[in-house]
Amino acid sequence: GMALDEAQRRGELCAVYQPHDTQVEIFYEELREALDANRLQVFFQPIWDLQANRIAGAESLARWSSQHHGEVSPANFVPFSEQSDLISVLTRWSVNATLRHVASLPASRGLSFSINFSPRVLSRPGMVEQLIGALEIWGVAPTSVVVEITETTLVNDLEVSVQVLRRLRDHGIRIAIDDFGTGYASIAYLRQFPATELKLDQSLICAMQNEPHTAKLVRAIVNMAHHMDLTTIAEGIENRATQDMLADMGCDFGQGFYLGRPEPAADFIARFTAAEPTP
Ligand code: C2E
Ligand code: MG
Ligand code: MG
Ligand code: MG
């Protein structure tokens, strides 16, 4: 209501993130067809270097505009896909669609691009070969790609996942533990995954603004991560005060509506290419 909107405007409340609000009944055939027909879209959300105060790259986020349901959130169709082999199809689509856009950037840009992977696909045979193959086809350096492991479910085959992630690391691909601070396996992931980055979940970043003890927790996580040689990324930065607080804590990177909303990948790339000084 009005009071809520007003409180949100004053920055006293975080934008309420309720991924299951838009829950619709998705049909396997429908999503499968949309994937086959390339009717999903890739959006890029900028990732900002909080210390150098400049753009560092982007996270790739899938968007599905369904003929029957309108815009369906990935928070809705990703978990649905995870119940079948559709998640492999979605991941393969996501990798190729992302790299296609990355390949159109001048190589010298030095940006990093993050792609979300469900832990479920890590143990699928041929996963590593597929990703490496796609990088070769598109001519994208493995060192400019970050694989984000989203902690939606408990990994049932942790050992296989760890081996797969090691092989990705051997190729120079970076690994991020996504949504740290919520979910199931944070500490287990930290102990066992060969991660290079830790992404702090937006729920922590949002609560930090009004809860001093949460701010202390975030500071402690950033320090802990640095002790473990992990790069830190905060997600859900919605205002300047939060950006400043995180920069002051030494957090390396940030992402959020204040720094840039997800936008069609082509728009992100075009803006970038246009900004390049002409020789
Ligand atoms: P995620 O990886 O944690 O991505 C960040 C989510 O936070 C995105 O939601 C993004 O739009 C949203 N976000 C970014 N900045 C802000 C902010 O300042 N405030 C708030 N309230 N939200 C912000 P989105 O795009 O709806 O994606 C939801 C989740 O779906 C992602 O969470 C990721 O786990 C998953 N996902 C998205 N695309 C893919 C994909 O291609 N493959 C897989 N496997 N998962 C995907
Ligand atoms: Mg992510
Ligand atoms: Mg995340
Ligand atoms: Mg998240």
Short mmCIF file of C-alpha atoms and ligand atoms in Angstrom, two decimals:
data_model
loop_
_atom_site.label_atom_id
_atom_site.label_comp_id
_atom_site.label_asym_id
_atom_site.label_seq_id
_atom_site.Cartn_x
_atom_site.Cartn_y
_atom_site.Cartn_z
CA GLY A 1 0.00 0.00 0.00
CA MET A 2 0.88 3.70 0.20
CA ALA A 3 2.70 3.55 3.55
CA LEU A 4 4.83 0.71 2.23
CA ASP A 5 5.65 2.54 -1.01
CA GLU A 6 6.54 5.62 0.99
CA ALA A 7 8.83 3.67 3.34
CA GLN A 8 10.47 2.03 0.35
CA ARG A 9 11.01 5.39 -1.32
CA ARG A 10 12.70 6.68 1.82
CA GLY A 11 15.01 3.67 1.68
CA GLU A 12 13.73 2.19 4.93
CA LEU A 13 12.63 -0.97 3.22
CA CYS A 14 14.27 -3.09 0.58
CA ALA A 15 12.51 -3.84 -2.66
CA VAL A 16 10.75 -7.01 -1.66
CA TYR A 17 12.19 -9.91 -3.60
CA GLN A 18 9.61 -12.64 -3.86
CA PRO A 19 10.57 -14.92 -6.70
CA HIS A 20 7.55 -17.14 -6.28
CA ASP A 21 5.00 -14.33 -6.57
CA THR A 22 4.68 -14.89 -10.28
CA GLN A 23 4.42 -18.68 -10.08
CA VAL A 24 2.62 -20.00 -13.13
CA GLU A 25 2.08 -23.51 -14.33
CA ILE A 26 4.77 -24.13 -16.91
CA PHE A 27 4.52 -26.92 -19.39
CA TYR A 28 7.52 -28.93 -20.37
CA GLU A 29 6.70 -28.82 -24.07
CA GLU A 30 6.23 -25.07 -24.03
CA LEU A 31 9.60 -24.26 -22.47
CA ARG A 32 11.31 -26.95 -24.52
CA GLU A 33 9.89 -25.43 -27.72
CA ALA A 34 10.84 -21.91 -26.66
CA LEU A 35 14.42 -23.10 -26.07
CA ASP A 36 14.56 -24.96 -29.39
CA ALA A 37 13.17 -21.97 -31.26
CA ASN A 38 15.61 -19.64 -29.47
CA ARG A 39 12.72 -17.62 -28.03
CA LEU A 40 14.48 -16.92 -24.76
CA GLN A 41 16.61 -13.82 -24.38
CA VAL A 42 19.85 -13.07 -22.61
CA PHE A 43 20.00 -9.98 -20.41
CA PHE A 44 23.23 -8.57 -19.01
CA GLN A 45 23.43 -6.83 -15.65
CA PRO A 46 26.59 -4.77 -15.10
CA ILE A 47 29.07 -5.82 -12.41
CA TRP A 48 30.91 -2.85 -10.98
CA ASP A 49 34.45 -2.69 -9.54
CA LEU A 50 33.71 -0.95 -6.22
CA GLN A 51 37.34 -0.10 -5.50
CA ALA A 52 38.42 1.20 -8.92
CA ASN A 53 34.92 2.58 -9.51
CA ARG A 54 34.50 1.24 -13.03
CA ILE A 55 32.64 -1.46 -14.89
CA ALA A 56 34.14 -4.95 -14.55
CA GLY A 57 31.75 -7.10 -16.55
CA ALA A 58 28.23 -8.46 -16.45
CA GLU A 59 26.09 -11.34 -15.25
CA SER A 60 24.05 -13.19 -17.85
CA LEU A 61 20.38 -13.60 -16.85
CA ALA A 62 17.82 -15.56 -18.86
CA ARG A 63 14.48 -13.98 -19.79
CA TRP A 64 11.48 -15.82 -21.16
CA SER A 65 8.59 -14.03 -22.71
CA SER A 66 5.98 -16.75 -23.06
CA GLN A 67 3.06 -16.54 -25.48
CA HIS A 68 0.72 -17.86 -22.79
CA HIS A 69 2.07 -16.42 -19.54
CA GLY A 70 3.84 -13.22 -20.52
CA GLU A 71 7.16 -12.60 -18.77
CA VAL A 72 8.11 -15.67 -16.76
CA SER A 73 10.81 -15.14 -14.14
CA PRO A 74 13.88 -17.39 -14.15
CA ALA A 75 13.24 -17.77 -10.41
CA ASN A 76 10.21 -19.68 -11.64
CA PHE A 77 11.36 -21.56 -14.77
CA VAL A 78 14.89 -22.47 -13.60
CA PRO A 79 13.68 -24.56 -10.64
CA PHE A 80 11.07 -26.10 -12.98
CA SER A 81 13.79 -26.99 -15.49
CA GLU A 82 15.85 -28.59 -12.74
CA GLN A 83 13.20 -31.27 -12.38
CA SER A 84 14.13 -32.74 -15.76
CA ASP A 85 16.76 -32.71 -18.49
CA LEU A 86 15.49 -29.27 -19.50
CA ILE A 87 18.10 -27.73 -17.19
CA SER A 88 20.84 -29.14 -19.46
CA VAL A 89 19.11 -27.67 -22.51
CA LEU A 90 18.68 -24.32 -20.73
CA THR A 91 22.33 -24.26 -19.63
CA ARG A 92 23.59 -25.09 -23.13
CA TRP A 93 21.35 -22.37 -24.58
CA SER A 94 22.49 -19.90 -21.92
CA VAL A 95 26.20 -20.59 -22.52
CA ASN A 96 25.92 -20.19 -26.30
CA ALA A 97 23.63 -17.17 -26.23
CA THR A 98 25.93 -15.43 -23.73
CA LEU A 99 29.16 -16.22 -25.58
CA ARG A 100 27.64 -15.11 -28.88
CA HIS A 101 27.25 -11.62 -27.40
CA VAL A 102 30.62 -11.65 -25.64
CA ALA A 103 32.28 -12.63 -28.93
CA SER A 104 31.02 -9.40 -30.51
CA LEU A 105 32.95 -7.25 -28.00
CA PRO A 106 36.45 -5.98 -28.79
CA ALA A 107 38.72 -8.48 -27.02
CA SER A 108 40.81 -5.80 -25.35
CA ARG A 109 37.96 -4.75 -23.11
CA GLY A 110 39.04 -7.09 -20.30
CA LEU A 111 35.51 -7.57 -19.03
CA SER A 112 34.33 -10.72 -17.22
CA PHE A 113 31.05 -12.45 -17.93
CA SER A 114 29.26 -14.60 -15.37
CA ILE A 115 26.96 -17.46 -16.32
CA ASN A 116 24.64 -19.21 -13.85
CA PHE A 117 24.92 -22.97 -13.53
CA SER A 118 22.60 -25.16 -11.57
CA PRO A 119 24.57 -27.61 -9.42
CA ARG A 120 22.39 -30.25 -11.07
CA VAL A 121 24.17 -29.95 -14.42
CA LEU A 122 27.68 -30.23 -13.01
CA SER A 123 27.51 -34.01 -12.83
CA ARG A 124 26.05 -34.42 -16.34
CA PRO A 125 28.53 -36.21 -18.64
CA GLY A 126 30.27 -33.96 -21.15
CA MET A 127 29.61 -30.73 -19.24
CA VAL A 128 33.24 -29.57 -19.24
CA GLU A 129 33.81 -30.51 -22.89
CA GLN A 130 30.65 -28.64 -23.88
CA LEU A 131 31.67 -25.42 -22.16
CA ILE A 132 35.27 -25.57 -23.41
CA GLY A 133 34.00 -26.38 -26.91
CA ALA A 134 31.64 -23.39 -26.86
CA LEU A 135 34.48 -21.08 -25.73
CA GLU A 136 36.60 -22.31 -28.65
CA ILE A 137 33.79 -21.91 -31.17
CA TRP A 138 33.07 -18.33 -30.07
CA GLY A 139 36.73 -17.45 -29.56
CA VAL A 140 36.18 -16.33 -25.97
CA ALA A 141 39.06 -16.62 -23.46
CA PRO A 142 38.22 -19.00 -20.56
CA THR A 143 39.76 -16.44 -18.18
CA SER A 144 37.00 -13.97 -18.99
CA VAL A 145 34.25 -16.36 -17.88
CA VAL A 146 32.89 -16.96 -14.38
CA VAL A 147 30.69 -19.96 -13.64
CA GLU A 148 28.21 -19.06 -10.86
CA ILE A 149 27.02 -22.00 -8.85
CA THR A 150 23.55 -21.22 -7.63
CA GLU A 151 22.70 -22.76 -4.36
CA THR A 152 19.10 -23.76 -5.05
CA THR A 153 19.33 -27.33 -3.91
CA LEU A 154 21.67 -29.43 -1.88
CA VAL A 155 24.24 -30.93 -4.21
CA ASN A 156 23.73 -34.66 -4.06
CA ASP A 157 26.93 -35.57 -5.80
CA LEU A 158 29.38 -33.17 -4.20
CA GLU A 159 32.47 -35.20 -5.09
CA VAL A 160 31.69 -35.33 -8.81
CA SER A 161 30.80 -31.62 -8.77
CA VAL A 162 34.11 -30.76 -7.12
CA GLN A 163 36.02 -32.75 -9.77
CA VAL A 164 34.15 -31.01 -12.58
CA LEU A 165 34.82 -27.59 -11.05
CA ARG A 166 38.53 -28.44 -10.68
CA ARG A 167 38.70 -29.25 -14.38
CA LEU A 168 37.04 -25.93 -15.21
CA ARG A 169 39.58 -24.19 -12.96
CA ASP A 170 42.41 -26.00 -14.78
CA HIS A 171 41.15 -24.35 -17.97
CA GLY A 172 41.30 -20.93 -16.31
CA ILE A 173 37.55 -20.51 -15.81
CA ARG A 174 36.64 -18.82 -12.52
CA ILE A 175 34.05 -20.22 -10.10
CA ALA A 176 31.69 -18.15 -7.97
CA ILE A 177 29.58 -19.38 -5.08
CA ASP A 178 26.31 -17.54 -5.71
CA ASP A 179 23.75 -16.28 -3.19
CA PHE A 180 26.05 -16.82 -0.22
CA GLY A 181 24.21 -16.29 3.04
CA THR A 182 21.01 -18.13 2.14
CA GLY A 183 20.14 -21.69 1.31
CA TYR A 184 21.57 -25.02 2.07
CA ALA A 185 25.22 -25.62 1.57
CA SER A 186 27.17 -22.40 2.04
CA ILE A 187 29.83 -23.75 4.37
CA ALA A 188 30.07 -27.10 2.61
CA TYR A 189 30.60 -25.25 -0.69
CA LEU A 190 33.22 -23.00 0.90
CA ARG A 191 35.09 -25.96 2.26
CA GLN A 192 35.04 -28.08 -0.86
CA PHE A 193 34.50 -26.07 -4.02
CA PRO A 194 37.60 -24.71 -5.79
CA ALA A 195 35.89 -21.29 -5.86
CA THR A 196 37.56 -18.03 -6.78
CA GLU A 197 34.71 -15.68 -5.84
CA LEU A 198 32.00 -15.36 -3.25
CA LYS A 199 28.75 -13.59 -4.09
CA LEU A 200 26.91 -12.21 -1.09
CA ASP A 201 23.17 -12.64 -1.41
CA GLN A 202 20.98 -9.59 -1.85
CA SER A 203 19.00 -10.41 1.30
CA LEU A 204 22.13 -9.69 3.38
CA ILE A 205 22.96 -6.53 1.44
CA CYS A 206 19.40 -5.27 1.78
CA ALA A 207 19.14 -5.95 5.51
CA MET A 208 22.56 -4.42 6.14
CA GLN A 209 21.21 -0.90 5.64
CA ASN A 210 19.04 -0.97 8.75
CA GLU A 211 20.64 -3.69 10.86
CA PRO A 212 24.06 -2.90 12.36
CA HIS A 213 24.63 -6.54 13.29
CA THR A 214 24.02 -7.61 9.67
CA ALA A 215 26.50 -4.95 8.52
CA LYS A 216 29.04 -6.49 10.89
CA LEU A 217 28.26 -9.93 9.50
CA VAL A 218 28.80 -8.69 5.93
CA ARG A 219 32.12 -7.10 6.94
CA ALA A 220 33.18 -10.36 8.56
CA ILE A 221 32.22 -12.39 5.46
CA VAL A 222 34.23 -10.04 3.22
CA ASN A 223 37.26 -10.44 5.52
CA MET A 224 36.83 -14.19 5.73
CA ALA A 225 36.58 -14.45 1.94
CA HIS A 226 39.76 -12.39 1.50
CA HIS A 227 41.59 -14.64 4.00
CA MET A 228 40.57 -17.52 1.73
CA ASP A 229 41.80 -15.65 -1.39
CA LEU A 230 38.24 -15.27 -2.65
CA THR A 231 37.08 -12.20 -4.51
CA THR A 232 33.87 -10.71 -3.05
CA ILE A 233 30.83 -9.53 -4.98
CA ALA A 234 27.76 -7.98 -3.36
CA GLU A 235 24.44 -8.31 -5.15
CA GLY A 236 21.31 -6.21 -4.65
CA ILE A 237 22.90 -2.76 -4.27
CA GLU A 238 19.91 -0.44 -4.53
CA ASN A 239 21.30 2.90 -3.33
CA ARG A 240 24.44 4.99 -2.97
CA ALA A 241 24.73 4.49 0.80
CA THR A 242 24.97 0.72 0.37
CA GLN A 243 27.55 1.07 -2.40
CA ASP A 244 29.68 3.34 -0.18
CA MET A 245 29.35 1.04 2.83
CA LEU A 246 30.51 -1.98 0.81
CA ALA A 247 33.37 -0.11 -0.83
CA ASP A 248 34.48 0.98 2.64
CA MET A 249 34.37 -2.62 3.87
CA GLY A 250 36.76 -3.57 1.06
CA CYS A 251 34.19 -5.52 -0.95
CA ASP A 252 35.67 -5.93 -4.43
CA PHE A 253 32.67 -5.88 -6.77
CA GLY A 254 29.01 -4.94 -6.68
CA GLN A 255 25.84 -5.44 -8.64
CA GLY A 256 22.34 -4.05 -8.24
CA PHE A 257 19.59 -1.83 -9.57
CA TYR A 258 21.46 1.30 -8.39
CA LEU A 259 24.53 0.36 -10.46
CA GLY A 260 22.59 -0.95 -13.44
CA ARG A 261 19.49 -3.00 -14.16
CA PRO A 262 19.58 -6.12 -16.31
CA GLU A 263 19.16 -5.08 -19.96
CA PRO A 264 19.08 -6.90 -23.31
CA ALA A 265 22.62 -8.18 -23.91
CA ALA A 266 22.80 -6.46 -27.30
CA ASP A 267 22.10 -3.06 -25.63
CA PHE A 268 24.87 -3.62 -23.09
CA ILE A 269 27.34 -4.58 -25.83
CA ALA A 270 26.29 -1.71 -28.12
CA ARG A 271 26.71 0.86 -25.33
CA PHE A 272 30.13 -0.55 -24.73
CA THR A 273 31.30 -0.66 -28.28
CA ALA A 274 30.05 2.90 -28.79
CA ALA A 275 32.02 4.08 -25.74
CA GLU A 276 35.29 2.83 -27.26
CA PRO A 277 37.42 5.77 -28.36
CA THR A 278 37.93 5.74 -32.11
CA PRO A 279 41.58 5.28 -33.11
P1 C2E B 1 21.03 -14.69 -9.25
O1 C2E B 1 22.05 -15.44 -10.00
O2 C2E B 1 21.30 -14.46 -7.81
O3 C2E B 1 20.86 -13.31 -10.03
C1 C2E B 1 20.58 -12.08 -9.40
C2 C2E B 1 19.10 -11.79 -9.39
O4 C2E B 1 18.86 -10.61 -8.63
C3 C2E B 1 18.51 -11.52 -10.77
O5 C2E B 1 17.17 -11.97 -10.77
C4 C2E B 1 18.57 -9.99 -10.84
O6 C2E B 1 17.65 -9.44 -11.77
C5 C2E B 1 18.20 -9.63 -9.42
N1 C2E B 1 18.72 -8.33 -9.01
C6 C2E B 1 19.82 -7.70 -9.48
N2 C2E B 1 20.02 -6.53 -8.84
C7 C2E B 1 19.03 -6.41 -7.94
C8 C2E B 1 18.68 -5.38 -6.97
O7 C2E B 1 19.35 -4.36 -6.81
N3 C2E B 1 17.56 -5.63 -6.21
C9 C2E B 1 16.80 -6.74 -6.36
N4 C2E B 1 15.72 -6.86 -5.58
N5 C2E B 1 17.10 -7.72 -7.26
C10 C2E B 1 18.21 -7.54 -8.04
P2 C2E B 1 16.56 -12.82 -11.98
O8 C2E B 1 17.11 -12.28 -13.27
O9 C2E B 1 15.08 -12.84 -11.80
O10 C2E B 1 17.16 -14.27 -11.79
C11 C2E B 1 16.80 -15.05 -10.69
C12 C2E B 1 17.70 -16.26 -10.57
O11 C2E B 1 17.47 -17.18 -11.64
C13 C2E B 1 19.17 -15.91 -10.65
O12 C2E B 1 19.60 -15.43 -9.39
C14 C2E B 1 19.76 -17.25 -11.03
O13 C2E B 1 19.91 -18.07 -9.91
C15 C2E B 1 18.67 -17.84 -11.90
N6 C2E B 1 19.01 -17.68 -13.34
C16 C2E B 1 18.85 -16.60 -14.15
N7 C2E B 1 19.27 -16.86 -15.40
C17 C2E B 1 19.72 -18.14 -15.40
C18 C2E B 1 20.30 -19.00 -16.41
O14 C2E B 1 20.50 -18.64 -17.58
N8 C2E B 1 20.65 -20.27 -16.01
C19 C2E B 1 20.46 -20.71 -14.73
N9 C2E B 1 20.82 -21.97 -14.40
N10 C2E B 1 19.94 -19.93 -13.76
C20 C2E B 1 19.56 -18.66 -14.09
MG MG B 2 23.99 -15.49 -10.28
MG MG B 3 23.23 -14.27 -7.13
MG MG B 4 20.57 -14.00 -5.62
#
